[in-house]
């Protein structure tokens, strides 16, 4: 398999990155995700793939709800906080503004474009990431914005490396 060609195609697609947050029994977690996409129109579903290596994974497995926050070009620092640090070592939520939501996941104050999602299915097909298929519970839009994309965060080193 030509993985370099695969990587080239994926890089050219340049997906928008987002921050997924979750909370269980007062413990909070969140990570940067590039693997996420709408996955149904009716009903509205969104799927997110989380690395088994992440602190966020353990909480996402047991939480009913997660929040996905779209990032803008002004949010590189948030991408760094959630993508380059791990909840195994730091409390990311002591380093950013957030508010608790009625459903549980912390909501990032800086990110008005966000989805509140309920877990519908978990897909573990043996890879290093696990798919979380979710139903839309609520969405908020702050108006038009320029998304932060993978190509804008190429300088970031992931807090956890997936896939060995
Ligand atoms: C550009 C970029 C994209 C990433 N995409 C994903 C992703 O789609 N899924 C995932 O689980 N981790 C992804 N990560 C890795 C996590 O965000 C990172 O390892 C984070 O530090 C994990 O935090 P945690 O251990 O507190 O959950 C990405 C990291 C970067 C820098």
mmCIF file with all atom_site columns, C-alpha atoms and ligand atoms in Angstrom:
data_model
loop_
_atom_site.group_PDB
_atom_site.id
_atom_site.type_symbol
_atom_site.label_atom_id
_atom_site.label_alt_id
_atom_site.label_comp_id
_atom_site.label_asym_id
_atom_site.label_entity_id
_atom_site.label_seq_id
_atom_site.pdbx_PDB_ins_code
_atom_site.Cartn_x
_atom_site.Cartn_y
_atom_site.Cartn_z
_atom_site.occupancy
_atom_site.B_iso_or_equiv
_atom_site.pdbx_formal_charge
_atom_site.auth_seq_id
_atom_site.auth_comp_id
_atom_site.auth_asym_id
_atom_site.auth_atom_id
_atom_site.pdbx_PDB_model_num
ATOM   1   C CA  . UNK A 1 1   ? 0.000   0.000  0.000  1.00 0.00 ? 1   UNK A CA  1
ATOM   2   C CA  . UNK A 1 2   ? 1.359   3.418  -0.934 1.00 0.00 ? 2   UNK A CA  1
ATOM   3   C CA  . UNK A 1 3   ? 0.860   5.185  2.372  1.00 0.00 ? 3   UNK A CA  1
ATOM   4   C CA  . UNK A 1 4   ? 2.784   8.240  1.158  1.00 0.00 ? 4   UNK A CA  1
ATOM   5   C CA  . UNK A 1 5   ? 0.227   8.740  -1.629 1.00 0.00 ? 5   UNK A CA  1
ATOM   6   C CA  . UNK A 1 6   ? -2.570  8.282  0.893  1.00 0.00 ? 6   UNK A CA  1
ATOM   7   C CA  . UNK A 1 7   ? -0.958  10.885 3.174  1.00 0.00 ? 7   UNK A CA  1
ATOM   8   C CA  . UNK A 1 8   ? -0.560  13.271 0.226  1.00 0.00 ? 8   UNK A CA  1
ATOM   9   C CA  . UNK A 1 9   ? -4.223  12.990 -0.737 1.00 0.00 ? 9   UNK A CA  1
ATOM   10  C CA  . UNK A 1 10  ? -5.338  13.475 2.867  1.00 0.00 ? 10  UNK A CA  1
ATOM   11  C CA  . UNK A 1 11  ? -3.089  16.513 3.295  1.00 0.00 ? 11  UNK A CA  1
ATOM   12  C CA  . UNK A 1 12  ? -4.502  18.034 0.101  1.00 0.00 ? 12  UNK A CA  1
ATOM   13  C CA  . UNK A 1 13  ? -8.052  17.602 1.431  1.00 0.00 ? 13  UNK A CA  1
ATOM   14  C CA  . UNK A 1 14  ? -6.917  19.735 4.394  1.00 0.00 ? 14  UNK A CA  1
ATOM   15  C CA  . UNK A 1 15  ? -9.747  19.041 6.868  1.00 0.00 ? 15  UNK A CA  1
ATOM   16  C CA  . UNK A 1 16  ? -10.879 21.581 9.433  1.00 0.00 ? 16  UNK A CA  1
ATOM   17  C CA  . UNK A 1 17  ? -9.738  20.696 12.938 1.00 0.00 ? 17  UNK A CA  1
ATOM   18  C CA  . UNK A 1 18  ? -11.970 20.877 16.014 1.00 0.00 ? 18  UNK A CA  1
ATOM   19  C CA  . UNK A 1 19  ? -11.831 20.379 19.769 1.00 0.00 ? 19  UNK A CA  1
ATOM   20  C CA  . UNK A 1 20  ? -13.902 17.570 21.265 1.00 0.00 ? 20  UNK A CA  1
ATOM   21  C CA  . UNK A 1 21  ? -14.732 17.881 24.958 1.00 0.00 ? 21  UNK A CA  1
ATOM   22  C CA  . UNK A 1 22  ? -16.313 15.481 27.405 1.00 0.00 ? 22  UNK A CA  1
ATOM   23  C CA  . UNK A 1 23  ? -16.951 15.211 31.145 1.00 0.00 ? 23  UNK A CA  1
ATOM   24  C CA  . UNK A 1 24  ? -17.753 12.266 33.405 1.00 0.00 ? 24  UNK A CA  1
ATOM   25  C CA  . UNK A 1 25  ? -18.391 12.565 37.146 1.00 0.00 ? 25  UNK A CA  1
ATOM   26  C CA  . UNK A 1 26  ? -16.695 15.967 37.317 1.00 0.00 ? 26  UNK A CA  1
ATOM   27  C CA  . UNK A 1 27  ? -13.629 14.830 35.365 1.00 0.00 ? 27  UNK A CA  1
ATOM   28  C CA  . UNK A 1 28  ? -13.094 16.796 32.150 1.00 0.00 ? 28  UNK A CA  1
ATOM   29  C CA  . UNK A 1 29  ? -11.136 15.965 29.047 1.00 0.00 ? 29  UNK A CA  1
ATOM   30  C CA  . UNK A 1 30  ? -10.716 17.226 25.511 1.00 0.00 ? 30  UNK A CA  1
ATOM   31  C CA  . UNK A 1 31  ? -8.519  16.785 22.468 1.00 0.00 ? 31  UNK A CA  1
ATOM   32  C CA  . UNK A 1 32  ? -7.938  18.254 19.045 1.00 0.00 ? 32  UNK A CA  1
ATOM   33  C CA  . UNK A 1 33  ? -9.471  16.178 16.237 1.00 0.00 ? 33  UNK A CA  1
ATOM   34  C CA  . UNK A 1 34  ? -8.911  16.201 12.520 1.00 0.00 ? 34  UNK A CA  1
ATOM   35  C CA  . UNK A 1 35  ? -10.836 12.970 11.973 1.00 0.00 ? 35  UNK A CA  1
ATOM   36  C CA  . UNK A 1 36  ? -14.448 14.141 12.127 1.00 0.00 ? 36  UNK A CA  1
ATOM   37  C CA  . UNK A 1 37  ? -17.286 14.610 9.684  1.00 0.00 ? 37  UNK A CA  1
ATOM   38  C CA  . UNK A 1 38  ? -21.039 14.868 9.270  1.00 0.00 ? 38  UNK A CA  1
ATOM   39  C CA  . UNK A 1 39  ? -22.177 11.321 8.534  1.00 0.00 ? 39  UNK A CA  1
ATOM   40  C CA  . UNK A 1 40  ? -25.946 11.498 7.937  1.00 0.00 ? 40  UNK A CA  1
ATOM   41  C CA  . UNK A 1 41  ? -28.439 14.144 6.817  1.00 0.00 ? 41  UNK A CA  1
ATOM   42  C CA  . UNK A 1 42  ? -31.660 12.800 8.302  1.00 0.00 ? 42  UNK A CA  1
ATOM   43  C CA  . UNK A 1 43  ? -31.116 12.438 11.145 1.00 0.00 ? 43  UNK A CA  1
ATOM   44  C CA  . UNK A 1 44  ? -28.136 14.774 11.443 1.00 0.00 ? 44  UNK A CA  1
ATOM   45  C CA  . UNK A 1 45  ? -25.222 12.613 12.569 1.00 0.00 ? 45  UNK A CA  1
ATOM   46  C CA  . UNK A 1 46  ? -21.599 13.481 13.110 1.00 0.00 ? 46  UNK A CA  1
ATOM   47  C CA  . UNK A 1 47  ? -18.749 11.001 13.487 1.00 0.00 ? 47  UNK A CA  1
ATOM   48  C CA  . UNK A 1 48  ? -15.492 11.558 15.326 1.00 0.00 ? 48  UNK A CA  1
ATOM   49  C CA  . UNK A 1 49  ? -12.512 9.223  15.586 1.00 0.00 ? 49  UNK A CA  1
ATOM   50  C CA  . UNK A 1 50  ? -10.590 9.260  18.844 1.00 0.00 ? 50  UNK A CA  1
ATOM   51  C CA  . UNK A 1 51  ? -7.225  7.630  19.456 1.00 0.00 ? 51  UNK A CA  1
ATOM   52  C CA  . UNK A 1 52  ? -7.146  4.847  22.015 1.00 0.00 ? 52  UNK A CA  1
ATOM   53  C CA  . UNK A 1 53  ? -3.969  6.490  23.365 1.00 0.00 ? 53  UNK A CA  1
ATOM   54  C CA  . UNK A 1 54  ? -5.772  9.689  24.379 1.00 0.00 ? 54  UNK A CA  1
ATOM   55  C CA  . UNK A 1 55  ? -6.885  10.629 27.874 1.00 0.00 ? 55  UNK A CA  1
ATOM   56  C CA  . UNK A 1 56  ? -10.095 11.816 26.200 1.00 0.00 ? 56  UNK A CA  1
ATOM   57  C CA  . UNK A 1 57  ? -10.824 8.315  24.850 1.00 0.00 ? 57  UNK A CA  1
ATOM   58  C CA  . UNK A 1 58  ? -11.512 6.732  28.250 1.00 0.00 ? 58  UNK A CA  1
ATOM   59  C CA  . UNK A 1 59  ? -14.069 9.394  29.123 1.00 0.00 ? 59  UNK A CA  1
ATOM   60  C CA  . UNK A 1 60  ? -15.682 9.417  25.670 1.00 0.00 ? 60  UNK A CA  1
ATOM   61  C CA  . UNK A 1 61  ? -16.268 5.656  25.961 1.00 0.00 ? 61  UNK A CA  1
ATOM   62  C CA  . UNK A 1 62  ? -18.525 6.083  28.980 1.00 0.00 ? 62  UNK A CA  1
ATOM   63  C CA  . UNK A 1 63  ? -20.018 9.556  28.426 1.00 0.00 ? 63  UNK A CA  1
ATOM   64  C CA  . UNK A 1 64  ? -23.423 9.881  26.782 1.00 0.00 ? 64  UNK A CA  1
ATOM   65  C CA  . UNK A 1 65  ? -22.621 13.309 25.327 1.00 0.00 ? 65  UNK A CA  1
ATOM   66  C CA  . UNK A 1 66  ? -19.653 15.074 23.743 1.00 0.00 ? 66  UNK A CA  1
ATOM   67  C CA  . UNK A 1 67  ? -19.226 18.590 22.356 1.00 0.00 ? 67  UNK A CA  1
ATOM   68  C CA  . UNK A 1 68  ? -17.346 19.364 19.130 1.00 0.00 ? 68  UNK A CA  1
ATOM   69  C CA  . UNK A 1 69  ? -16.078 22.938 18.775 1.00 0.00 ? 69  UNK A CA  1
ATOM   70  C CA  . UNK A 1 70  ? -15.106 24.311 15.378 1.00 0.00 ? 70  UNK A CA  1
ATOM   71  C CA  . UNK A 1 71  ? -11.905 26.374 15.517 1.00 0.00 ? 71  UNK A CA  1
ATOM   72  C CA  . UNK A 1 72  ? -11.180 29.547 13.569 1.00 0.00 ? 72  UNK A CA  1
ATOM   73  C CA  . UNK A 1 73  ? -7.905  30.934 12.236 1.00 0.00 ? 73  UNK A CA  1
ATOM   74  C CA  . UNK A 1 74  ? -7.616  32.873 15.541 1.00 0.00 ? 74  UNK A CA  1
ATOM   75  C CA  . UNK A 1 75  ? -7.633  29.652 17.597 1.00 0.00 ? 75  UNK A CA  1
ATOM   76  C CA  . UNK A 1 76  ? -4.172  28.225 16.955 1.00 0.00 ? 76  UNK A CA  1
ATOM   77  C CA  . UNK A 1 77  ? -3.407  28.538 20.675 1.00 0.00 ? 77  UNK A CA  1
ATOM   78  C CA  . UNK A 1 78  ? -6.474  26.445 21.555 1.00 0.00 ? 78  UNK A CA  1
ATOM   79  C CA  . UNK A 1 79  ? -5.432  23.836 18.984 1.00 0.00 ? 79  UNK A CA  1
ATOM   80  C CA  . UNK A 1 80  ? -2.038  23.723 20.669 1.00 0.00 ? 80  UNK A CA  1
ATOM   81  C CA  . UNK A 1 81  ? -3.546  23.445 24.157 1.00 0.00 ? 81  UNK A CA  1
ATOM   82  C CA  . UNK A 1 82  ? -5.865  20.579 23.201 1.00 0.00 ? 82  UNK A CA  1
ATOM   83  C CA  . UNK A 1 83  ? -3.668  18.907 20.583 1.00 0.00 ? 83  UNK A CA  1
ATOM   84  C CA  . UNK A 1 84  ? -0.190  19.104 22.034 1.00 0.00 ? 84  UNK A CA  1
ATOM   85  C CA  . UNK A 1 85  ? -0.860  18.620 25.740 1.00 0.00 ? 85  UNK A CA  1
ATOM   86  C CA  . UNK A 1 86  ? -2.457  15.599 27.369 1.00 0.00 ? 86  UNK A CA  1
ATOM   87  C CA  . UNK A 1 87  ? -4.922  15.360 30.217 1.00 0.00 ? 87  UNK A CA  1
ATOM   88  C CA  . UNK A 1 88  ? -2.666  12.638 31.587 1.00 0.00 ? 88  UNK A CA  1
ATOM   89  C CA  . UNK A 1 89  ? -0.321  15.452 32.632 1.00 0.00 ? 89  UNK A CA  1
ATOM   90  C CA  . UNK A 1 90  ? -2.159  18.789 32.740 1.00 0.00 ? 90  UNK A CA  1
ATOM   91  C CA  . UNK A 1 91  ? -5.638  20.164 33.382 1.00 0.00 ? 91  UNK A CA  1
ATOM   92  C CA  . UNK A 1 92  ? -6.323  21.843 30.038 1.00 0.00 ? 92  UNK A CA  1
ATOM   93  C CA  . UNK A 1 93  ? -9.458  23.422 31.471 1.00 0.00 ? 93  UNK A CA  1
ATOM   94  C CA  . UNK A 1 94  ? -7.451  25.459 33.985 1.00 0.00 ? 94  UNK A CA  1
ATOM   95  C CA  . UNK A 1 95  ? -5.788  27.102 30.966 1.00 0.00 ? 95  UNK A CA  1
ATOM   96  C CA  . UNK A 1 96  ? -8.856  28.229 29.003 1.00 0.00 ? 96  UNK A CA  1
ATOM   97  C CA  . UNK A 1 97  ? -12.288 29.701 29.599 1.00 0.00 ? 97  UNK A CA  1
ATOM   98  C CA  . UNK A 1 98  ? -15.179 27.286 29.595 1.00 0.00 ? 98  UNK A CA  1
ATOM   99  C CA  . UNK A 1 99  ? -18.661 26.765 31.013 1.00 0.00 ? 99  UNK A CA  1
ATOM   100 C CA  . UNK A 1 100 ? -20.466 23.618 32.031 1.00 0.00 ? 100 UNK A CA  1
ATOM   101 C CA  . UNK A 1 101 ? -23.326 22.564 29.762 1.00 0.00 ? 101 UNK A CA  1
ATOM   102 C CA  . UNK A 1 102 ? -26.587 21.014 30.902 1.00 0.00 ? 102 UNK A CA  1
ATOM   103 C CA  . UNK A 1 103 ? -25.635 17.759 29.154 1.00 0.00 ? 103 UNK A CA  1
ATOM   104 C CA  . UNK A 1 104 ? -22.181 17.530 30.678 1.00 0.00 ? 104 UNK A CA  1
ATOM   105 C CA  . UNK A 1 105 ? -19.458 18.414 28.174 1.00 0.00 ? 105 UNK A CA  1
ATOM   106 C CA  . UNK A 1 106 ? -17.563 21.631 28.971 1.00 0.00 ? 106 UNK A CA  1
ATOM   107 C CA  . UNK A 1 107 ? -18.189 24.357 26.389 1.00 0.00 ? 107 UNK A CA  1
ATOM   108 C CA  . UNK A 1 108 ? -15.220 26.485 25.318 1.00 0.00 ? 108 UNK A CA  1
ATOM   109 C CA  . UNK A 1 109 ? -16.032 30.187 25.696 1.00 0.00 ? 109 UNK A CA  1
ATOM   110 C CA  . UNK A 1 110 ? -13.893 31.144 22.695 1.00 0.00 ? 110 UNK A CA  1
ATOM   111 C CA  . UNK A 1 111 ? -15.740 28.759 20.340 1.00 0.00 ? 111 UNK A CA  1
ATOM   112 C CA  . UNK A 1 112 ? -19.328 29.789 19.528 1.00 0.00 ? 112 UNK A CA  1
ATOM   113 C CA  . UNK A 1 113 ? -19.546 27.383 16.557 1.00 0.00 ? 113 UNK A CA  1
ATOM   114 C CA  . UNK A 1 114 ? -20.209 24.049 18.215 1.00 0.00 ? 114 UNK A CA  1
ATOM   115 C CA  . UNK A 1 115 ? -22.208 20.849 18.251 1.00 0.00 ? 115 UNK A CA  1
ATOM   116 C CA  . UNK A 1 116 ? -23.630 19.014 21.221 1.00 0.00 ? 116 UNK A CA  1
ATOM   117 C CA  . UNK A 1 117 ? -23.765 15.326 20.355 1.00 0.00 ? 117 UNK A CA  1
ATOM   118 C CA  . UNK A 1 118 ? -25.172 12.134 21.869 1.00 0.00 ? 118 UNK A CA  1
ATOM   119 C CA  . UNK A 1 119 ? -23.257 8.912  21.324 1.00 0.00 ? 119 UNK A CA  1
ATOM   120 C CA  . UNK A 1 120 ? -25.159 6.450  19.146 1.00 0.00 ? 120 UNK A CA  1
ATOM   121 C CA  . UNK A 1 121 ? -22.550 3.844  18.234 1.00 0.00 ? 121 UNK A CA  1
ATOM   122 C CA  . UNK A 1 122 ? -18.900 3.101  18.825 1.00 0.00 ? 122 UNK A CA  1
ATOM   123 C CA  . UNK A 1 123 ? -16.887 1.475  16.040 1.00 0.00 ? 123 UNK A CA  1
ATOM   124 C CA  . UNK A 1 124 ? -13.714 -0.321 17.035 1.00 0.00 ? 124 UNK A CA  1
ATOM   125 C CA  . UNK A 1 125 ? -12.432 -2.224 14.023 1.00 0.00 ? 125 UNK A CA  1
ATOM   126 C CA  . UNK A 1 126 ? -8.986  -2.840 15.425 1.00 0.00 ? 126 UNK A CA  1
ATOM   127 C CA  . UNK A 1 127 ? -7.306  0.383  14.327 1.00 0.00 ? 127 UNK A CA  1
ATOM   128 C CA  . UNK A 1 128 ? -5.588  2.912  16.532 1.00 0.00 ? 128 UNK A CA  1
ATOM   129 C CA  . UNK A 1 129 ? -8.657  5.204  16.442 1.00 0.00 ? 129 UNK A CA  1
ATOM   130 C CA  . UNK A 1 130 ? -12.215 4.370  17.467 1.00 0.00 ? 130 UNK A CA  1
ATOM   131 C CA  . UNK A 1 131 ? -15.226 5.841  15.700 1.00 0.00 ? 131 UNK A CA  1
ATOM   132 C CA  . UNK A 1 132 ? -17.906 7.588  17.720 1.00 0.00 ? 132 UNK A CA  1
ATOM   133 C CA  . UNK A 1 133 ? -21.086 8.018  15.690 1.00 0.00 ? 133 UNK A CA  1
ATOM   134 C CA  . UNK A 1 134 ? -23.321 10.585 17.313 1.00 0.00 ? 134 UNK A CA  1
ATOM   135 C CA  . UNK A 1 135 ? -26.734 12.189 16.951 1.00 0.00 ? 135 UNK A CA  1
ATOM   136 C CA  . UNK A 1 136 ? -27.064 15.938 16.972 1.00 0.00 ? 136 UNK A CA  1
ATOM   137 C CA  . UNK A 1 137 ? -28.665 17.205 20.184 1.00 0.00 ? 137 UNK A CA  1
ATOM   138 C CA  . UNK A 1 138 ? -28.026 20.894 19.680 1.00 0.00 ? 138 UNK A CA  1
ATOM   139 C CA  . UNK A 1 139 ? -25.952 23.201 17.476 1.00 0.00 ? 139 UNK A CA  1
ATOM   140 C CA  . UNK A 1 140 ? -24.833 26.794 17.885 1.00 0.00 ? 140 UNK A CA  1
ATOM   141 C CA  . UNK A 1 141 ? -23.434 29.028 15.181 1.00 0.00 ? 141 UNK A CA  1
ATOM   142 C CA  . UNK A 1 142 ? -21.552 32.263 15.725 1.00 0.00 ? 142 UNK A CA  1
ATOM   143 C CA  . UNK A 1 143 ? -21.919 33.212 12.061 1.00 0.00 ? 143 UNK A CA  1
ATOM   144 C CA  . UNK A 1 144 ? -19.485 32.839 9.166  1.00 0.00 ? 144 UNK A CA  1
ATOM   145 C CA  . UNK A 1 145 ? -15.892 31.993 10.067 1.00 0.00 ? 145 UNK A CA  1
ATOM   146 C CA  . UNK A 1 146 ? -12.696 30.855 8.475  1.00 0.00 ? 146 UNK A CA  1
ATOM   147 C CA  . UNK A 1 147 ? -11.919 27.381 9.821  1.00 0.00 ? 147 UNK A CA  1
ATOM   148 C CA  . UNK A 1 148 ? -8.572  26.412 11.247 1.00 0.00 ? 148 UNK A CA  1
ATOM   149 C CA  . UNK A 1 149 ? -7.289  23.629 9.000  1.00 0.00 ? 149 UNK A CA  1
ATOM   150 C CA  . UNK A 1 150 ? -4.756  20.855 9.285  1.00 0.00 ? 150 UNK A CA  1
ATOM   151 C CA  . UNK A 1 151 ? -2.323  22.877 7.160  1.00 0.00 ? 151 UNK A CA  1
ATOM   152 C CA  . UNK A 1 152 ? -2.478  25.710 9.711  1.00 0.00 ? 152 UNK A CA  1
ATOM   153 C CA  . UNK A 1 153 ? -1.407  23.457 12.588 1.00 0.00 ? 153 UNK A CA  1
ATOM   154 C CA  . UNK A 1 154 ? 1.375   21.498 10.928 1.00 0.00 ? 154 UNK A CA  1
ATOM   155 C CA  . UNK A 1 155 ? 3.735   22.865 13.588 1.00 0.00 ? 155 UNK A CA  1
ATOM   156 C CA  . UNK A 1 156 ? 1.908   21.034 16.387 1.00 0.00 ? 156 UNK A CA  1
ATOM   157 C CA  . UNK A 1 157 ? 3.233   17.850 17.907 1.00 0.00 ? 157 UNK A CA  1
ATOM   158 C CA  . UNK A 1 158 ? 0.380   15.608 19.201 1.00 0.00 ? 158 UNK A CA  1
ATOM   159 C CA  . UNK A 1 159 ? 0.335   15.098 22.969 1.00 0.00 ? 159 UNK A CA  1
ATOM   160 C CA  . UNK A 1 160 ? -0.122  11.382 22.318 1.00 0.00 ? 160 UNK A CA  1
ATOM   161 C CA  . UNK A 1 161 ? 1.115   9.533  19.277 1.00 0.00 ? 161 UNK A CA  1
ATOM   162 C CA  . UNK A 1 162 ? -1.372  7.050  17.856 1.00 0.00 ? 162 UNK A CA  1
ATOM   163 C CA  . UNK A 1 163 ? -0.296  4.024  15.908 1.00 0.00 ? 163 UNK A CA  1
ATOM   164 C CA  . UNK A 1 164 ? 3.000   3.389  17.675 1.00 0.00 ? 164 UNK A CA  1
HETATM 165 C C1  . LIG B 2 .   ? -3.360  18.343 13.856 1.00 0.00 ? 1   LIG B C1  1
HETATM 166 C C2  . LIG B 2 .   ? -3.778  17.298 14.840 1.00 0.00 ? 1   LIG B C2  1
HETATM 167 C C3  . LIG B 2 .   ? -4.888  16.502 14.567 1.00 0.00 ? 1   LIG B C3  1
HETATM 168 C C4  . LIG B 2 .   ? -5.295  15.522 15.477 1.00 0.00 ? 1   LIG B C4  1
HETATM 169 N N1  . LIG B 2 .   ? -6.382  14.740 15.193 1.00 0.00 ? 1   LIG B N1  1
HETATM 170 C C5  . LIG B 2 .   ? -6.786  13.813 16.102 1.00 0.00 ? 1   LIG B C5  1
HETATM 171 C C6  . LIG B 2 .   ? -7.966  13.039 15.859 1.00 0.00 ? 1   LIG B C6  1
HETATM 172 O O1  . LIG B 2 .   ? -8.659  13.162 14.861 1.00 0.00 ? 1   LIG B O1  1
HETATM 173 N N2  . LIG B 2 .   ? -8.312  12.132 16.814 1.00 0.00 ? 1   LIG B N2  1
HETATM 174 C C7  . LIG B 2 .   ? -7.584  11.954 17.961 1.00 0.00 ? 1   LIG B C7  1
HETATM 175 O O2  . LIG B 2 .   ? -7.949  11.137 18.781 1.00 0.00 ? 1   LIG B O2  1
HETATM 176 N N3  . LIG B 2 .   ? -6.473  12.676 18.215 1.00 0.00 ? 1   LIG B N3  1
HETATM 177 C C8  . LIG B 2 .   ? -6.070  13.604 17.309 1.00 0.00 ? 1   LIG B C8  1
HETATM 178 N N4  . LIG B 2 .   ? -4.964  14.351 17.558 1.00 0.00 ? 1   LIG B N4  1
HETATM 179 C C9  . LIG B 2 .   ? -4.142  14.057 18.756 1.00 0.00 ? 1   LIG B C9  1
HETATM 180 C C10 . LIG B 2 .   ? -4.679  14.608 20.072 1.00 0.00 ? 1   LIG B C10 1
HETATM 181 O O3  . LIG B 2 .   ? -5.355  15.828 19.908 1.00 0.00 ? 1   LIG B O3  1
HETATM 182 C C11 . LIG B 2 .   ? -3.489  14.796 21.033 1.00 0.00 ? 1   LIG B C11 1
HETATM 183 O O4  . LIG B 2 .   ? -2.744  13.602 21.145 1.00 0.00 ? 1   LIG B O4  1
HETATM 184 C C12 . LIG B 2 .   ? -3.914  15.291 22.400 1.00 0.00 ? 1   LIG B C12 1
HETATM 185 O O5  . LIG B 2 .   ? -2.766  15.752 23.073 1.00 0.00 ? 1   LIG B O5  1
HETATM 186 C C13 . LIG B 2 .   ? -4.605  14.223 23.223 1.00 0.00 ? 1   LIG B C13 1
HETATM 187 O O6  . LIG B 2 .   ? -5.020  14.792 24.450 1.00 0.00 ? 1   LIG B O6  1
HETATM 188 P P1  . LIG B 2 .   ? -5.595  13.907 25.644 1.00 0.00 ? 1   LIG B P1  1
HETATM 189 O O7  . LIG B 2 .   ? -4.574  12.828 25.968 1.00 0.00 ? 1   LIG B O7  1
HETATM 190 O O8  . LIG B 2 .   ? -5.766  14.893 26.768 1.00 0.00 ? 1   LIG B O8  1
HETATM 191 O O9  . LIG B 2 .   ? -6.904  13.334 25.179 1.00 0.00 ? 1   LIG B O9  1
HETATM 192 C C14 . LIG B 2 .   ? -4.562  15.341 16.681 1.00 0.00 ? 1   LIG B C14 1
HETATM 193 C C15 . LIG B 2 .   ? -3.459  16.168 16.968 1.00 0.00 ? 1   LIG B C15 1
HETATM 194 C C16 . LIG B 2 .   ? -3.068  17.130 16.061 1.00 0.00 ? 1   LIG B C16 1
HETATM 195 C C17 . LIG B 2 .   ? -1.888  18.015 16.401 1.00 0.00 ? 1   LIG B C17 1
#
